[in-house]
Structures are given as C-alpha cells and as structure tokens.
Short mmCIF file of C-alpha atoms in Angstrom, two decimals:
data_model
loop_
_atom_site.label_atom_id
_atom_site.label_comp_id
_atom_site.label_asym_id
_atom_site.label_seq_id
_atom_site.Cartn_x
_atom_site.Cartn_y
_atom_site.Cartn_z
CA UNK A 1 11.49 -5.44 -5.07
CA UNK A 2 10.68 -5.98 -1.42
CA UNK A 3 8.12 -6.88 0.67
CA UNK A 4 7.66 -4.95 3.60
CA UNK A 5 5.00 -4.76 6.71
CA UNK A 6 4.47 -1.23 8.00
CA UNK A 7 2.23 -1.37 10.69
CA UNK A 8 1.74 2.34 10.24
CA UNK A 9 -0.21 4.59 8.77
CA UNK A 10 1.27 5.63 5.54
CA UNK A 11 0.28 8.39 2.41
CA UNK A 12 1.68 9.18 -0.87
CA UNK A 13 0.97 12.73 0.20
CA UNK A 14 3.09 15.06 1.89
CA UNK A 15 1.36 17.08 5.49
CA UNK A 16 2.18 19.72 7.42
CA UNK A 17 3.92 18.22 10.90
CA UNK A 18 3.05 15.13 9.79
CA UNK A 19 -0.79 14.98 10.66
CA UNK A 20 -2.81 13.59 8.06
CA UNK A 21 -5.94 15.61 7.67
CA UNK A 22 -7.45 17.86 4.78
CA UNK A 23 -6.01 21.32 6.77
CA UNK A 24 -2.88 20.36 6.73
CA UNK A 25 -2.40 18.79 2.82
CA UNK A 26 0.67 20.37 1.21
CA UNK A 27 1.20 18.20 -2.09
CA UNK A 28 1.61 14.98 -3.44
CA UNK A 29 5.26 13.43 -4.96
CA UNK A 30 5.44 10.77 -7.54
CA UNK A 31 4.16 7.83 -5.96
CA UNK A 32 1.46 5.77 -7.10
CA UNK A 33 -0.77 3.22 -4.55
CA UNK A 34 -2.57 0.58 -6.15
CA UNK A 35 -4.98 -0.96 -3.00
CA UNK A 36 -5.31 -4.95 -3.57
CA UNK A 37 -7.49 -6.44 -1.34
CA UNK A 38 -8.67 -9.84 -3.25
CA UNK A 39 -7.87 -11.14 -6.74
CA UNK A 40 -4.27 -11.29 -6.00
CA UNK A 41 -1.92 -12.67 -4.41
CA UNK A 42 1.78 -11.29 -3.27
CA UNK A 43 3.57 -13.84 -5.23
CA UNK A 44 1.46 -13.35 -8.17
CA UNK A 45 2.07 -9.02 -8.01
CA UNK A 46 5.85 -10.38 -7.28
CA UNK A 47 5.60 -11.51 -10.72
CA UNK A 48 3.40 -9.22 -12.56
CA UNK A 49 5.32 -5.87 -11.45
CA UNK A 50 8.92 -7.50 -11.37
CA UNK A 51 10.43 -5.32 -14.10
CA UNK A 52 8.78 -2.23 -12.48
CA UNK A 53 10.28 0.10 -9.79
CA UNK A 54 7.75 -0.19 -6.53
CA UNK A 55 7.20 -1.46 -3.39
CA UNK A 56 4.91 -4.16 -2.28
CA UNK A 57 3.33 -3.01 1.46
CA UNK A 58 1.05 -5.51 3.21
CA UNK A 59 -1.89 -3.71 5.25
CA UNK A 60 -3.37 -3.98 8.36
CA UNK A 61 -6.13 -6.89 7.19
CA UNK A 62 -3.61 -8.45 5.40
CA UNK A 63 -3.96 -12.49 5.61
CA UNK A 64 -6.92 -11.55 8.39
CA UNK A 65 -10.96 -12.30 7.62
CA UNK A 66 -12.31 -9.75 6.28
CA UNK A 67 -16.00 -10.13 5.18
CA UNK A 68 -15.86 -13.52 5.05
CA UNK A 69 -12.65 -14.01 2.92
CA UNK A 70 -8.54 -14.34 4.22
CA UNK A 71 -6.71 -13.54 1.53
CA UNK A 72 -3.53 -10.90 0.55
CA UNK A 73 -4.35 -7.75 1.43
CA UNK A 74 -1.46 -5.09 0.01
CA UNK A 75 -0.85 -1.74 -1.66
CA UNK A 76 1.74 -1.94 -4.67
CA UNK A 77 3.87 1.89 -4.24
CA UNK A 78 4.90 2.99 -8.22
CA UNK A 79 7.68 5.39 -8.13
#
C-alpha cells in the first residue's frame, strides 16, 4: 500500500477530454473514495486497510488548520 500526495485534482469518474463537469460525465470504474478528514490518522488507515487493495491519497488540507483542527486529511481509493 502506498502513500502518495497528488496535488491534483483527482475523480473516480471517467470525463470527456478530461474536464470535470456534469456535461461531460461518461461513467464511473471500480474505484471506491472513502474522504477522511478527522478521526483518523494515516498510520492508523495503514493498519486498518493493510490486507485490502487501495491507495492512501493525502488532500490538499492535509496536516493544514482547518476549522480549528490540524490533523490527517486523506481519501482511502478501494479497487
């Protein structure tokens, strides 16, 4: 399992040309995102979804204050 930091704008879904908007939508593939932004940390979803095929992405407000609170912000990619 890796962690990775995109510092893009990413989408389980697939659009047209490559612009993200309703218009252009052409389907999905077989990726779920679960969004994480408090309650756990990378090392703990290290553990938790070790045996599981997926990808641990860090987001934009990752480790940054956000409402108050610095924490681990990521998205967890199920394949």
């Amino acid at each position: 399992m890796d962690v990775i930091t995109m510092g893009k704008a990413y989408s389980p879904s697939i659009f047209k040309d490559g612009h993200r908007h309703n218009d252009n939508f052409i389907g999905g593939n077989d990726v779920v995102f679960l969004d994480i932004d408090d309650g756990m940390t990378l090392e703990q979803a290290k553990s938790v979804f070790k045996n599981m095929k997926c990808i641990l992405i860090t987001t934009k407000s990752h480790q940054k204050e956000k409402n108050g609170i610095v924490c681990d912000r990521f998205r967890v990619a199920m394949m």
